[in-house]
mmCIF file of C-alpha atoms in Angstrom:
data_model
loop_
_atom_site.group_PDB
_atom_site.id
_atom_site.type_symbol
_atom_site.label_atom_id
_atom_site.label_comp_id
_atom_site.label_asym_id
_atom_site.label_seq_id
_atom_site.Cartn_x
_atom_site.Cartn_y
_atom_site.Cartn_z
ATOM 1 C CA LYS A 27 0.000 0.000 0.000
ATOM 2 C CA ASN A 28 1.353 3.424 -0.954
ATOM 3 C CA GLU A 29 2.053 5.818 1.890
ATOM 4 C CA VAL A 30 0.098 8.529 0.051
ATOM 5 C CA GLU A 31 -3.065 7.620 -1.807
ATOM 6 C CA GLN A 32 -5.035 9.976 -4.016
ATOM 7 C CA SER A 33 -8.507 9.583 -5.434
ATOM 8 C CA PRO A 34 -9.760 9.679 -8.020
ATOM 9 C CA GLN A 35 -6.897 8.972 -10.395
ATOM 10 C CA ASN A 36 -8.767 10.593 -13.269
ATOM 11 C CA LEU A 37 -11.609 13.078 -13.165
ATOM 12 C CA THR A 38 -13.519 14.673 -16.021
ATOM 13 C CA ALA A 39 -16.083 17.381 -15.347
ATOM 14 C CA GLN A 40 -17.945 20.182 -17.039
ATOM 15 C CA GLU A 41 -16.989 23.801 -16.674
ATOM 16 C CA GLY A 42 -18.508 25.309 -13.577
ATOM 17 C CA GLU A 43 -18.676 22.127 -11.542
ATOM 18 C CA PHE A 44 -17.358 21.839 -7.998
ATOM 19 C CA ILE A 45 -14.336 19.554 -7.891
ATOM 20 C CA THR A 46 -12.978 17.523 -4.982
ATOM 21 C CA ILE A 47 -9.723 15.576 -4.964
ATOM 22 C CA ASN A 48 -8.849 13.468 -1.950
ATOM 23 C CA CYS A 49 -5.561 12.473 -0.365
ATOM 24 C CA SER A 50 -4.975 9.973 2.433
ATOM 25 C CA TYR A 51 -1.638 9.242 4.023
ATOM 26 C CA SER A 52 -0.286 6.717 6.481
ATOM 27 C CA VAL A 53 2.928 8.283 7.784
ATOM 28 C CA GLY A 54 3.645 10.964 10.334
ATOM 29 C CA ILE A 55 3.941 14.301 8.626
ATOM 30 C CA SER A 56 5.091 17.810 9.312
ATOM 31 C CA ALA A 57 3.166 19.246 6.376
ATOM 32 C CA LEU A 58 1.052 18.306 3.385
ATOM 33 C CA HIS A 59 1.466 19.911 -0.018
ATOM 34 C CA TRP A 60 -0.848 20.231 -2.973
ATOM 35 C CA LEU A 61 0.947 20.653 -6.296
ATOM 36 C CA GLN A 62 -0.268 21.382 -9.821
ATOM 37 C CA GLN A 63 1.343 20.245 -13.043
ATOM 38 C CA HIS A 64 0.084 21.246 -16.475
ATOM 39 C CA PRO A 65 0.841 18.936 -19.423
ATOM 40 C CA GLY A 66 4.488 19.201 -20.396
ATOM 41 C CA GLY A 67 4.960 21.810 -17.732
ATOM 42 C CA GLY A 68 6.614 22.440 -14.461
ATOM 43 C CA ILE A 69 5.282 21.759 -10.997
ATOM 44 C CA VAL A 70 3.764 24.548 -8.963
ATOM 45 C CA SER A 71 3.059 24.500 -5.264
ATOM 46 C CA LEU A 72 -0.565 25.429 -4.557
ATOM 47 C CA PHE A 73 -0.777 24.933 -0.802
ATOM 48 C CA MET A 74 1.249 23.856 2.162
ATOM 49 C CA LEU A 75 -0.882 22.745 5.114
ATOM 50 C CA SER A 76 -0.122 21.567 8.599
ATOM 51 C CA SER A 77 -3.636 22.046 9.971
ATOM 52 C CA GLY A 78 -7.046 23.445 9.154
ATOM 53 C CA LYS A 79 -7.927 25.057 5.883
ATOM 54 C CA LYS A 80 -6.454 27.424 3.312
ATOM 55 C CA LYS A 81 -8.067 29.285 0.441
ATOM 56 C CA HIS A 82 -6.559 30.903 -2.609
ATOM 57 C CA GLY A 83 -8.969 32.230 -5.191
ATOM 58 C CA ARG A 84 -11.185 29.346 -6.300
ATOM 59 C CA LEU A 85 -9.004 26.752 -4.626
ATOM 60 C CA ILE A 86 -9.570 25.470 -1.096
ATOM 61 C CA ALA A 87 -7.455 22.905 0.730
ATOM 62 C CA THR A 88 -8.334 21.226 3.992
ATOM 63 C CA ILE A 89 -6.543 18.772 6.201
ATOM 64 C CA ASN A 90 -7.696 16.539 9.055
ATOM 65 C CA ILE A 91 -4.619 15.464 10.959
ATOM 66 C CA GLN A 92 -6.449 12.929 13.135
ATOM 67 C CA GLU A 93 -7.947 11.181 10.122
ATOM 68 C CA LYS A 94 -4.776 11.630 8.007
ATOM 69 C CA HIS A 95 -6.799 13.021 5.153
ATOM 70 C CA SER A 96 -6.741 16.111 2.992
ATOM 71 C CA SER A 97 -8.986 17.439 0.258
ATOM 72 C CA LEU A 98 -8.451 19.921 -2.533
ATOM 73 C CA HIS A 99 -11.571 21.681 -3.787
ATOM 74 C CA ILE A 100 -11.988 23.779 -6.904
ATOM 75 C CA THR A 101 -15.076 25.959 -7.118
ATOM 76 C CA ALA A 102 -16.515 27.149 -10.445
ATOM 77 C CA SER A 103 -14.073 24.971 -12.375
ATOM 78 C CA HIS A 104 -12.662 26.237 -15.654
ATOM 79 C CA PRO A 105 -10.881 24.491 -18.554
ATOM 80 C CA ARG A 106 -7.634 26.171 -17.495
ATOM 81 C CA ASP A 107 -7.840 24.147 -14.266
ATOM 82 C CA SER A 108 -7.154 21.027 -16.348
ATOM 83 C CA ALA A 109 -3.914 19.619 -14.973
ATOM 84 C CA VAL A 110 -2.490 16.885 -12.794
ATOM 85 C CA TYR A 111 -2.892 17.593 -9.092
ATOM 86 C CA ILE A 112 -0.392 15.945 -6.805
ATOM 87 C CA CYS A 113 -0.588 15.458 -3.062
ATOM 88 C CA ALA A 114 2.729 15.184 -1.219
ATOM 89 C CA VAL A 115 3.614 14.903 2.445
ATOM 90 C CA SER A 116 6.759 16.045 4.235
ATOM 91 C CA GLN A 117 7.860 13.268 6.566
ATOM 92 C CA LEU A 118 8.454 14.172 10.202
ATOM 93 C CA GLN A 119 11.990 12.881 10.497
ATOM 94 C CA GLY A 120 15.307 13.733 8.925
ATOM 95 C CA ALA A 121 15.317 16.034 5.929
ATOM 96 C CA GLN A 122 11.524 15.948 5.770
ATOM 97 C CA LYS A 123 11.614 14.141 2.481
ATOM 98 C CA LEU A 124 8.527 14.395 0.359
ATOM 99 C CA VAL A 125 6.400 11.345 -0.342
ATOM 100 C CA PHE A 126 4.160 11.806 -3.360
ATOM 101 C CA GLY A 127 0.787 10.509 -4.351
ATOM 102 C CA GLN A 128 0.323 9.248 -7.883
ATOM 103 C CA GLY A 129 -1.555 12.349 -8.941
ATOM 104 C CA THR A 130 -5.090 13.070 -10.143
ATOM 105 C CA ARG A 131 -5.544 13.986 -13.785
ATOM 106 C CA LEU A 132 -8.319 16.576 -13.991
ATOM 107 C CA THR A 133 -9.983 17.518 -17.266
ATOM 108 C CA ILE A 134 -12.540 20.313 -17.359
ATOM 109 C CA ASN A 135 -14.585 20.436 -20.535
ATOM 110 C CA PRO A 136 -16.087 23.728 -21.755
ATOM 111 C CA ASP B 20 9.405 31.707 -7.199
ATOM 112 C CA ALA B 21 12.570 30.653 -5.387
ATOM 113 C CA GLY B 22 14.922 31.467 -8.232
ATOM 114 C CA ILE B 23 15.534 27.879 -9.285
ATOM 115 C CA THR B 24 17.004 27.163 -12.673
ATOM 116 C CA GLN B 25 17.870 23.805 -14.162
ATOM 117 C CA SER B 26 20.284 23.144 -16.983
ATOM 118 C CA PRO B 27 20.228 21.756 -19.512
ATOM 119 C CA ARG B 28 16.474 21.772 -20.050
ATOM 120 C CA HIS B 29 16.677 19.166 -22.802
ATOM 121 C CA LYS B 30 19.420 16.702 -23.602
ATOM 122 C CA VAL B 31 19.867 13.664 -25.813
ATOM 123 C CA THR B 32 22.858 11.512 -25.006
ATOM 124 C CA GLU B 33 24.229 8.112 -25.895
ATOM 125 C CA THR B 34 24.257 5.076 -23.657
ATOM 126 C CA GLY B 35 27.423 4.892 -21.591
ATOM 127 C CA THR B 36 28.218 8.591 -21.595
ATOM 128 C CA PRO B 37 28.352 10.667 -18.420
ATOM 129 C CA VAL B 38 25.743 13.372 -17.973
ATOM 130 C CA THR B 39 25.527 16.154 -15.399
ATOM 131 C CA LEU B 40 22.399 18.127 -14.638
ATOM 132 C CA ARG B 41 22.685 21.358 -12.713
ATOM 133 C CA CYS B 42 20.255 22.916 -10.291
ATOM 134 C CA HIS B 43 20.957 26.494 -9.298
ATOM 135 C CA GLN B 44 19.117 28.530 -6.673
ATOM 136 C CA THR B 45 19.537 32.153 -5.708
ATOM 137 C CA GLU B 46 18.037 32.260 -2.206
ATOM 138 C CA ASN B 47 20.378 30.180 -0.014
ATOM 139 C CA HIS B 48 17.862 27.503 0.840
ATOM 140 C CA ARG B 49 19.379 24.654 2.793
ATOM 141 C CA TYR B 50 17.427 21.684 1.468
ATOM 142 C CA MET B 51 17.660 20.690 -2.200
ATOM 143 C CA TYR B 52 16.277 17.594 -3.895
ATOM 144 C CA TRP B 53 16.542 15.758 -7.187
ATOM 145 C CA TYR B 54 13.507 13.794 -8.420
ATOM 146 C CA ARG B 55 12.719 11.875 -11.535
ATOM 147 C CA GLN B 56 9.225 11.639 -12.955
ATOM 148 C CA ASP B 57 8.123 8.676 -15.030
ATOM 149 C CA PRO B 58 4.699 7.541 -16.238
ATOM 150 C CA GLY B 59 3.163 5.146 -13.764
ATOM 151 C CA HIS B 60 5.666 5.991 -11.037
ATOM 152 C CA GLY B 61 5.056 9.625 -10.296
ATOM 153 C CA LEU B 62 7.858 11.582 -8.666
ATOM 154 C CA ARG B 63 10.631 9.613 -7.021
ATOM 155 C CA LEU B 64 13.496 10.936 -4.946
ATOM 156 C CA ILE B 65 16.996 10.307 -6.295
ATOM 157 C CA HIS B 66 19.206 12.231 -3.873
ATOM 158 C CA TYR B 67 18.852 15.161 -1.556
ATOM 159 C CA SER B 68 21.091 17.645 0.220
ATOM 160 C CA TYR B 69 20.747 19.329 3.592
ATOM 161 C CA GLY B 70 23.765 21.590 3.277
ATOM 162 C CA VAL B 71 27.082 22.102 1.551
ATOM 163 C CA LYS B 72 28.768 18.733 1.164
ATOM 164 C CA ASP B 73 25.870 17.064 3.023
ATOM 165 C CA THR B 74 23.950 14.717 0.773
ATOM 166 C CA ASP B 75 22.037 11.466 1.115
ATOM 167 C CA LYS B 76 20.392 8.871 -1.062
ATOM 168 C CA GLY B 77 16.750 8.670 -1.998
ATOM 169 C CA GLU B 78 14.707 5.697 -3.133
ATOM 170 C CA VAL B 79 16.134 5.449 -6.682
ATOM 171 C CA SER B 80 19.765 6.476 -6.246
ATOM 172 C CA ASP B 81 21.467 3.610 -8.118
ATOM 173 C CA GLY B 82 23.410 4.943 -11.107
ATOM 174 C CA TYR B 83 23.342 8.523 -9.848
ATOM 175 C CA SER B 84 25.706 10.650 -7.804
ATOM 176 C CA VAL B 85 25.387 14.200 -6.545
ATOM 177 C CA SER B 86 27.577 16.993 -5.340
ATOM 178 C CA ARG B 87 26.965 20.223 -3.509
ATOM 179 C CA SER B 88 30.129 22.268 -3.155
ATOM 180 C CA LYS B 89 28.236 25.571 -2.905
ATOM 181 C CA THR B 90 24.888 26.394 -1.331
ATOM 182 C CA GLU B 91 23.469 27.540 -4.628
ATOM 183 C CA ASP B 92 24.368 24.554 -6.808
ATOM 184 C CA PHE B 93 23.251 20.924 -6.591
ATOM 185 C CA LEU B 94 24.617 18.728 -9.362
ATOM 186 C CA LEU B 95 23.208 15.374 -10.423
ATOM 187 C CA THR B 96 25.541 13.092 -12.377
ATOM 188 C CA LEU B 97 24.725 9.985 -14.318
ATOM 189 C CA GLU B 98 28.100 8.261 -14.385
ATOM 190 C CA SER B 99 27.266 6.066 -17.378
ATOM 191 C CA ALA B 100 23.843 6.803 -18.780
ATOM 192 C CA THR B 101 21.462 3.950 -19.547
ATOM 193 C CA SER B 102 18.169 3.910 -21.413
ATOM 194 C CA SER B 103 16.329 3.328 -18.125
ATOM 195 C CA GLN B 104 17.481 6.787 -17.050
ATOM 196 C CA THR B 105 15.489 8.428 -19.811
ATOM 197 C CA SER B 106 13.174 10.589 -17.766
ATOM 198 C CA VAL B 107 12.200 14.059 -16.701
ATOM 199 C CA TYR B 108 14.323 15.297 -13.825
ATOM 200 C CA PHE B 109 13.102 17.914 -11.384
ATOM 201 C CA CYS B 110 15.110 19.808 -8.861
ATOM 202 C CA ALA B 111 13.303 21.155 -5.806
ATOM 203 C CA ILE B 112 14.113 23.244 -2.789
ATOM 204 C CA ARG B 113 12.358 23.573 0.547
ATOM 205 C CA SER B 114 12.100 27.023 2.012
ATOM 206 C CA ALA B 115 12.462 27.827 5.690
ATOM 207 C CA GLY B 116 8.674 28.112 5.767
ATOM 208 C CA ASN B 117 8.386 24.550 4.416
ATOM 209 C CA THR B 118 7.088 25.530 0.986
ATOM 210 C CA ILE B 119 8.424 23.399 -1.854
ATOM 211 C CA TYR B 120 9.563 25.030 -5.087
ATOM 212 C CA PHE B 121 10.358 23.045 -8.203
ATOM 213 C CA GLY B 122 12.600 23.820 -11.124
ATOM 214 C CA GLU B 123 11.166 23.681 -14.634
ATOM 215 C CA GLY B 124 12.489 20.190 -15.315
ATOM 216 C CA SER B 125 15.197 18.653 -17.469
ATOM 217 C CA TRP B 126 14.131 16.258 -20.203
ATOM 218 C CA LEU B 127 16.817 13.609 -20.693
ATOM 219 C CA THR B 128 16.769 11.014 -23.456
ATOM 220 C CA VAL B 129 19.367 8.254 -23.499
ATOM 221 C CA VAL B 130 19.647 6.529 -26.877
#
């Protein structure tokens, strides 16, 4: 079993829909990161969470430390939100190495 | 933006040749990482550094070596490139505030 599990692996929706991507982890963490990668592109950090909730524009990220679960929400989705969204956790020990989920490929159709 | 640049961005090389990828940062961050990204495997850690001359192995370090002689530069070397090392390589740094910043990636093809 992977230490970081994301669901769904693929998600297709219509423009305007509310999107939820889930991430569960099994290791002790110091922080959880949500990353975005457009096709052929670089990787951008969207959020870094250690507790609670953060919001940036139409994006909202939440984390429940007790349940070891995080969600990324996109409100009023738009085709430009089409990308791979990656959950990663910083491990508690050592150099706080990142452990990555497999990513969720999101496609928003106009 | 943490001022990370990777070079080269694209390279084609022959099997058996040495290859060095460079990651350069401008903001004196302590932690630097090299990852490779492959279909079906996601991002996997090759090596990381927690300071000048302080490096350690990640989960896929075989065939790779690294050096960090200056804070700003983290070099990844493929001693003798193989076709299995064809991949996209990403450098990353972790800021003091724990945010992760990635370089733009280096596409390496070994023929």
